[in-house]
PDB file of C-alpha atoms in Angstrom:
ATOM      1  CA  UNK A   1      43.748  34.072   8.128  1.00 43.00           C
ATOM      2  CA  UNK A   2      44.961  32.523   4.851  1.00 39.00           C
ATOM      3  CA  UNK A   3      46.073  29.350   6.634  1.00 39.00           C
ATOM      4  CA  UNK A   4      42.677  28.993   8.319  1.00 39.00           C
ATOM      5  CA  UNK A   5      40.848  29.430   5.011  1.00 36.00           C
ATOM      6  CA  UNK A   6      43.173  26.966   3.307  1.00 33.00           C
ATOM      7  CA  UNK A   7      42.739  24.384   6.074  1.00 34.00           C
ATOM      8  CA  UNK A   8      38.982  24.885   6.051  1.00 37.00           C
ATOM      9  CA  UNK A   9      38.860  24.392   2.269  1.00 36.00           C
ATOM     10  CA  UNK A  10      40.762  21.086   2.428  1.00 38.00           C
ATOM     11  CA  UNK A  11      38.761  19.787   5.376  1.00 38.00           C
ATOM     12  CA  UNK A  12      35.541  20.580   3.538  1.00 39.00           C
ATOM     13  CA  UNK A  13      36.863  18.984   0.383  1.00 39.00           C
ATOM     14  CA  UNK A  14      37.808  15.746   2.123  1.00 36.00           C
ATOM     15  CA  UNK A  15      34.516  15.690   4.015  1.00 35.00           C
ATOM     16  CA  UNK A  16      32.740  16.063   0.696  1.00 36.00           C
ATOM     17  CA  UNK A  17      34.664  13.217  -0.876  1.00 34.00           C
ATOM     18  CA  UNK A  18      34.034  10.992   2.132  1.00 34.00           C
ATOM     19  CA  UNK A  19      30.267  11.377   1.911  1.00 34.00           C
ATOM     20  CA  UNK A  20      28.489   8.239   0.839  1.00 30.00           C
ATOM     21  CA  UNK A  21      26.018   9.257  -1.827  1.00 31.00           C
ATOM     22  CA  UNK A  22      24.107   6.738  -3.856  1.00 29.00           C
ATOM     23  CA  UNK A  23      23.336   7.414  -7.464  1.00 30.00           C
ATOM     24  CA  UNK A  24      25.445   7.548 -10.540  1.00 29.00           C
ATOM     25  CA  UNK A  25      26.996  10.378 -12.430  1.00 31.00           C
ATOM     26  CA  UNK A  26      26.013   9.618 -16.002  1.00 33.00           C
ATOM     27  CA  UNK A  27      28.728  11.916 -17.325  1.00 43.00           C
ATOM     28  CA  UNK A  28      31.384   9.958 -15.475  1.00 44.00           C
ATOM     29  CA  UNK A  29      30.092   6.445 -14.892  1.00 50.00           C
ATOM     30  CA  UNK A  30      33.548   4.836 -14.639  1.00 70.00           C
ATOM     31  CA  UNK A  31      34.973   7.438 -12.262  1.00 83.00           C
ATOM     32  CA  UNK A  32      34.829   6.718  -8.549  1.00 87.00           C
ATOM     33  CA  UNK A  33      31.969   8.562  -6.851  1.00 92.00           C
ATOM     34  CA  UNK A  34      34.341  10.434  -4.531  1.00 93.00           C
ATOM     35  CA  UNK A  35      36.546  11.584  -7.431  1.00 93.00           C
ATOM     36  CA  UNK A  36      33.464  12.635  -9.356  1.00 93.00           C
ATOM     37  CA  UNK A  37      32.279  14.732  -6.386  1.00 95.00           C
ATOM     38  CA  UNK A  38      35.719  16.338  -6.147  1.00 94.00           C
ATOM     39  CA  UNK A  39      35.626  17.243  -9.835  1.00 95.00           C
ATOM     40  CA  UNK A  40      32.176  18.801  -9.447  1.00 95.00           C
ATOM     41  CA  UNK A  41      33.656  21.138  -6.821  1.00 96.00           C
ATOM     42  CA  UNK A  42      36.575  22.090  -9.073  1.00 96.00           C
ATOM     43  CA  UNK A  43      34.974  22.483 -12.488  1.00 97.00           C
ATOM     44  CA  UNK A  44      33.108  25.602 -13.566  1.00 97.00           C
ATOM     45  CA  UNK A  45      31.555  23.721 -16.504  1.00 97.00           C
ATOM     46  CA  UNK A  46      32.688  26.449 -18.909  1.00 97.00           C
ATOM     47  CA  UNK A  47      34.334  23.980 -21.303  1.00 98.00           C
ATOM     48  CA  UNK A  48      32.666  20.782 -22.560  1.00 98.00           C
ATOM     49  CA  UNK A  49      34.313  17.606 -21.320  1.00 98.00           C
ATOM     50  CA  UNK A  50      35.299  14.390 -23.053  1.00 98.00           C
ATOM     51  CA  UNK A  51      35.615  11.004 -21.355  1.00 97.00           C
ATOM     52  CA  UNK A  52      38.901   9.070 -21.557  1.00 97.00           C
ATOM     53  CA  UNK A  53      37.344   6.210 -23.547  1.00 96.00           C
ATOM     54  CA  UNK A  54      35.913   8.614 -26.117  1.00 95.00           C
ATOM     55  CA  UNK A  55      39.209  10.439 -26.525  1.00 96.00           C
ATOM     56  CA  UNK A  56      41.143   7.160 -26.805  1.00 95.00           C
ATOM     57  CA  UNK A  57      38.781   6.065 -29.588  1.00 94.00           C
ATOM     58  CA  UNK A  58      39.130   9.413 -31.385  1.00 94.00           C
ATOM     59  CA  UNK A  59      42.920   9.239 -31.180  1.00 93.00           C
ATOM     60  CA  UNK A  60      42.886   5.752 -32.733  1.00 91.00           C
ATOM     61  CA  UNK A  61      40.805   7.100 -35.608  1.00 88.00           C
ATOM     62  CA  UNK A  62      43.461   9.729 -36.419  1.00 68.00           C
ATOM     63  CA  UNK A  63      40.766  12.391 -36.228  1.00 67.00           C
ATOM     64  CA  UNK A  64      43.299  15.223 -36.100  1.00 86.00           C
ATOM     65  CA  UNK A  65      42.675  16.133 -32.466  1.00 95.00           C
ATOM     66  CA  UNK A  66      45.212  18.560 -31.007  1.00 96.00           C
ATOM     67  CA  UNK A  67      46.181  17.652 -27.439  1.00 97.00           C
ATOM     68  CA  UNK A  68      47.327  20.487 -25.171  1.00 97.00           C
ATOM     69  CA  UNK A  69      48.884  19.626 -21.804  1.00 97.00           C
ATOM     70  CA  UNK A  70      48.405  22.443 -19.254  1.00 96.00           C
ATOM     71  CA  UNK A  71      50.706  21.183 -16.520  1.00 95.00           C
ATOM     72  CA  UNK A  72      54.173  22.184 -15.346  1.00 94.00           C
ATOM     73  CA  UNK A  73      57.365  21.333 -17.237  1.00 95.00           C
ATOM     74  CA  UNK A  74      58.276  18.754 -14.565  1.00 95.00           C
ATOM     75  CA  UNK A  75      54.887  17.030 -14.852  1.00 96.00           C
ATOM     76  CA  UNK A  76      55.079  16.932 -18.652  1.00 97.00           C
ATOM     77  CA  UNK A  77      58.634  15.576 -18.605  1.00 97.00           C
ATOM     78  CA  UNK A  78      57.633  12.604 -16.423  1.00 97.00           C
ATOM     79  CA  UNK A  79      54.770  11.628 -18.750  1.00 98.00           C
ATOM     80  CA  UNK A  80      52.055  12.923 -21.037  1.00 98.00           C
ATOM     81  CA  UNK A  81      49.561  11.728 -23.623  1.00 98.00           C
ATOM     82  CA  UNK A  82      51.163  10.694 -26.914  1.00 96.00           C
ATOM     83  CA  UNK A  83      51.440  13.627 -29.290  1.00 95.00           C
ATOM     84  CA  UNK A  84      50.475  16.238 -26.699  1.00 97.00           C
ATOM     85  CA  UNK A  85      51.873  19.725 -26.938  1.00 96.00           C
ATOM     86  CA  UNK A  86      53.125  21.269 -23.704  1.00 96.00           C
ATOM     87  CA  UNK A  87      51.511  24.581 -22.717  1.00 95.00           C
ATOM     88  CA  UNK A  88      53.004  26.007 -19.535  1.00 89.00           C
ATOM     89  CA  UNK A  89      50.022  26.817 -17.346  1.00 86.00           C
ATOM     90  CA  UNK A  90      51.916  29.742 -15.831  1.00 83.00           C
ATOM     91  CA  UNK A  91      52.027  31.487 -19.231  1.00 81.00           C
ATOM     92  CA  UNK A  92      48.560  30.580 -20.542  1.00 79.00           C
ATOM     93  CA  UNK A  93      47.281  34.136 -20.108  1.00 75.00           C
ATOM     94  CA  UNK A  94      49.812  35.473 -22.624  1.00 81.00           C
ATOM     95  CA  UNK A  95      49.706  32.601 -25.125  1.00 84.00           C
ATOM     96  CA  UNK A  96      47.920  33.347 -28.422  1.00 87.00           C
ATOM     97  CA  UNK A  97      48.256  29.985 -30.218  1.00 91.00           C
ATOM     98  CA  UNK A  98      48.590  31.679 -33.615  1.00 91.00           C
ATOM     99  CA  UNK A  99      50.019  28.471 -35.141  1.00 91.00           C
ATOM    100  CA  UNK A 100      46.852  26.453 -34.428  1.00 93.00           C
ATOM    101  CA  UNK A 101      43.796  26.272 -36.671  1.00 93.00           C
ATOM    102  CA  UNK A 102      40.826  27.709 -34.745  1.00 94.00           C
ATOM    103  CA  UNK A 103      38.453  25.178 -36.366  1.00 94.00           C
ATOM    104  CA  UNK A 104      40.495  22.078 -35.484  1.00 94.00           C
ATOM    105  CA  UNK A 105      39.284  19.942 -32.535  1.00 96.00           C
ATOM    106  CA  UNK A 106      41.339  20.574 -29.389  1.00 97.00           C
ATOM    107  CA  UNK A 107      41.406  18.570 -26.160  1.00 98.00           C
ATOM    108  CA  UNK A 108      43.053  20.162 -23.152  1.00 98.00           C
ATOM    109  CA  UNK A 109      44.139  18.278 -20.056  1.00 98.00           C
ATOM    110  CA  UNK A 110      46.105  18.547 -16.825  1.00 97.00           C
ATOM    111  CA  UNK A 111      46.268  16.320 -13.751  1.00 96.00           C
ATOM    112  CA  UNK A 112      42.572  16.520 -12.803  1.00 96.00           C
ATOM    113  CA  UNK A 113      41.071  19.024 -15.245  1.00 97.00           C
ATOM    114  CA  UNK A 114      41.079  22.287 -13.304  1.00 96.00           C
ATOM    115  CA  UNK A 115      44.049  24.002 -14.980  1.00 96.00           C
ATOM    116  CA  UNK A 116      43.036  22.663 -18.370  1.00 97.00           C
ATOM    117  CA  UNK A 117      39.554  24.113 -17.972  1.00 97.00           C
ATOM    118  CA  UNK A 118      41.191  27.540 -17.517  1.00 96.00           C
ATOM    119  CA  UNK A 119      43.210  26.896 -20.701  1.00 96.00           C
ATOM    120  CA  UNK A 120      40.011  25.891 -22.499  1.00 96.00           C
ATOM    121  CA  UNK A 121      38.378  29.154 -21.447  1.00 96.00           C
ATOM    122  CA  UNK A 122      41.353  31.042 -22.897  1.00 94.00           C
ATOM    123  CA  UNK A 123      41.087  29.106 -26.160  1.00 95.00           C
ATOM    124  CA  UNK A 124      37.370  29.903 -26.430  1.00 95.00           C
ATOM    125  CA  UNK A 125      38.176  33.587 -25.900  1.00 93.00           C
ATOM    126  CA  UNK A 126      40.733  33.343 -28.725  1.00 94.00           C
ATOM    127  CA  UNK A 127      38.117  31.993 -31.132  1.00 95.00           C
ATOM    128  CA  UNK A 128      38.716  28.248 -30.983  1.00 96.00           C
ATOM    129  CA  UNK A 129      35.486  26.510 -31.967  1.00 94.00           C
ATOM    130  CA  UNK A 130      35.895  22.905 -30.781  1.00 97.00           C
ATOM    131  CA  UNK A 131      37.584  22.749 -27.377  1.00 98.00           C
ATOM    132  CA  UNK A 132      36.993  20.000 -24.829  1.00 98.00           C
ATOM    133  CA  UNK A 133      38.522  19.241 -21.436  1.00 98.00           C
ATOM    134  CA  UNK A 134      39.576  15.660 -20.611  1.00 98.00           C
ATOM    135  CA  UNK A 135      37.190  14.770 -17.774  1.00 97.00           C
ATOM    136  CA  UNK A 136      39.138  13.714 -14.700  1.00 97.00           C
ATOM    137  CA  UNK A 137      42.356  14.769 -16.410  1.00 97.00           C
ATOM    138  CA  UNK A 138      45.424  12.658 -16.831  1.00 97.00           C
ATOM    139  CA  UNK A 139      44.735  10.910 -13.522  1.00 97.00           C
ATOM    140  CA  UNK A 140      41.498   9.418 -14.813  1.00 97.00           C
ATOM    141  CA  UNK A 141      43.146   8.597 -18.163  1.00 98.00           C
ATOM    142  CA  UNK A 142      45.776   6.566 -16.308  1.00 97.00           C
ATOM    143  CA  UNK A 143      43.301   5.125 -13.794  1.00 96.00           C
ATOM    144  CA  UNK A 144      41.335   3.722 -16.733  1.00 96.00           C
ATOM    145  CA  UNK A 145      44.484   2.060 -18.082  1.00 96.00           C
ATOM    146  CA  UNK A 146      45.310   4.262 -21.069  1.00 97.00           C
ATOM    147  CA  UNK A 147      48.989   4.745 -21.963  1.00 97.00           C
ATOM    148  CA  UNK A 148      51.260   7.696 -21.269  1.00 98.00           C
ATOM    149  CA  UNK A 149      54.648   8.534 -22.713  1.00 98.00           C
ATOM    150  CA  UNK A 150      57.853  10.415 -22.019  1.00 97.00           C
ATOM    151  CA  UNK A 151      60.819  11.288 -24.255  1.00 96.00           C
ATOM    152  CA  UNK A 152      61.956   7.635 -24.237  1.00 97.00           C
ATOM    153  CA  UNK A 153      58.555   6.150 -25.108  1.00 98.00           C
ATOM    154  CA  UNK A 154      55.791   4.418 -23.129  1.00 98.00           C
ATOM    155  CA  UNK A 155      56.093   4.739 -19.340  1.00 98.00           C
ATOM    156  CA  UNK A 156      54.231   3.893 -16.167  1.00 97.00           C
ATOM    157  CA  UNK A 157      55.615   6.983 -14.429  1.00 97.00           C
ATOM    158  CA  UNK A 158      53.248   9.778 -13.530  1.00 97.00           C
ATOM    159  CA  UNK A 159      53.844  13.081 -11.784  1.00 96.00           C
ATOM    160  CA  UNK A 160      51.022  13.351  -9.223  1.00 95.00           C
ATOM    161  CA  UNK A 161      51.479  17.127  -8.753  1.00 93.00           C
ATOM    162  CA  UNK A 162      51.610  16.736  -4.961  1.00 92.00           C
ATOM    163  CA  UNK A 163      51.153  14.038  -2.342  1.00 91.00           C
ATOM    164  CA  UNK A 164      47.678  15.397  -1.613  1.00 92.00           C
ATOM    165  CA  UNK A 165      46.510  15.244  -5.222  1.00 93.00           C
ATOM    166  CA  UNK A 166      48.374  11.992  -5.817  1.00 93.00           C
ATOM    167  CA  UNK A 167      45.798  10.241  -3.639  1.00 93.00           C
ATOM    168  CA  UNK A 168      43.478  10.302  -6.667  1.00 94.00           C
ATOM    169  CA  UNK A 169      45.994   8.478  -8.850  1.00 94.00           C
ATOM    170  CA  UNK A 170      45.277   4.750  -8.529  1.00 94.00           C
ATOM    171  CA  UNK A 171      47.659   3.402 -11.208  1.00 94.00           C
ATOM    172  CA  UNK A 172      51.147   4.214 -12.358  1.00 94.00           C
ATOM    173  CA  UNK A 173      54.399   4.907 -10.554  1.00 95.00           C
ATOM    174  CA  UNK A 174      54.242   8.232  -8.736  1.00 96.00           C
ATOM    175  CA  UNK A 175      57.348  10.255  -9.589  1.00 96.00           C
ATOM    176  CA  UNK A 176      57.984  13.686  -8.092  1.00 89.00           C
ATOM    177  CA  UNK A 177      60.621  15.545 -10.116  1.00 77.00           C
TER     178      UNK A 177
END
């Protein structure tokens, strides 16, 4: 039963992304139409989003944005946004973030934005006032040509989470660790 539901979900998802729909998504004009449709199926729209270009500009302005990465330790180790703090998605439910100022702007991200939206919901519940989710996640950040880093510095390596999700990653060296 579970396998049938899982298979049905993925078949529906790929059928959805293969549809040829005309029209633009004004919230994500640079994102491919198929990726944008995928994100619409994943997001609950419970956390405001921020486009990669907007976030890149804000980070250049030293606006004091806190970046929280809601991926796995292996994903974070391969690469992340500069200055991001790792938040293990598996322990988000018990995290209280007492060391963070509730009024400071926070941007959460993961590979595509699904896990980070859950983290953003948790932050809202904890009283954070200015939380946004990176639209399209790290994949869109990289697809638009913005830099990522690891412990050694700038890198082109990216952990695509899985071969299935890695199909949405158009740039970077896919590294599964």
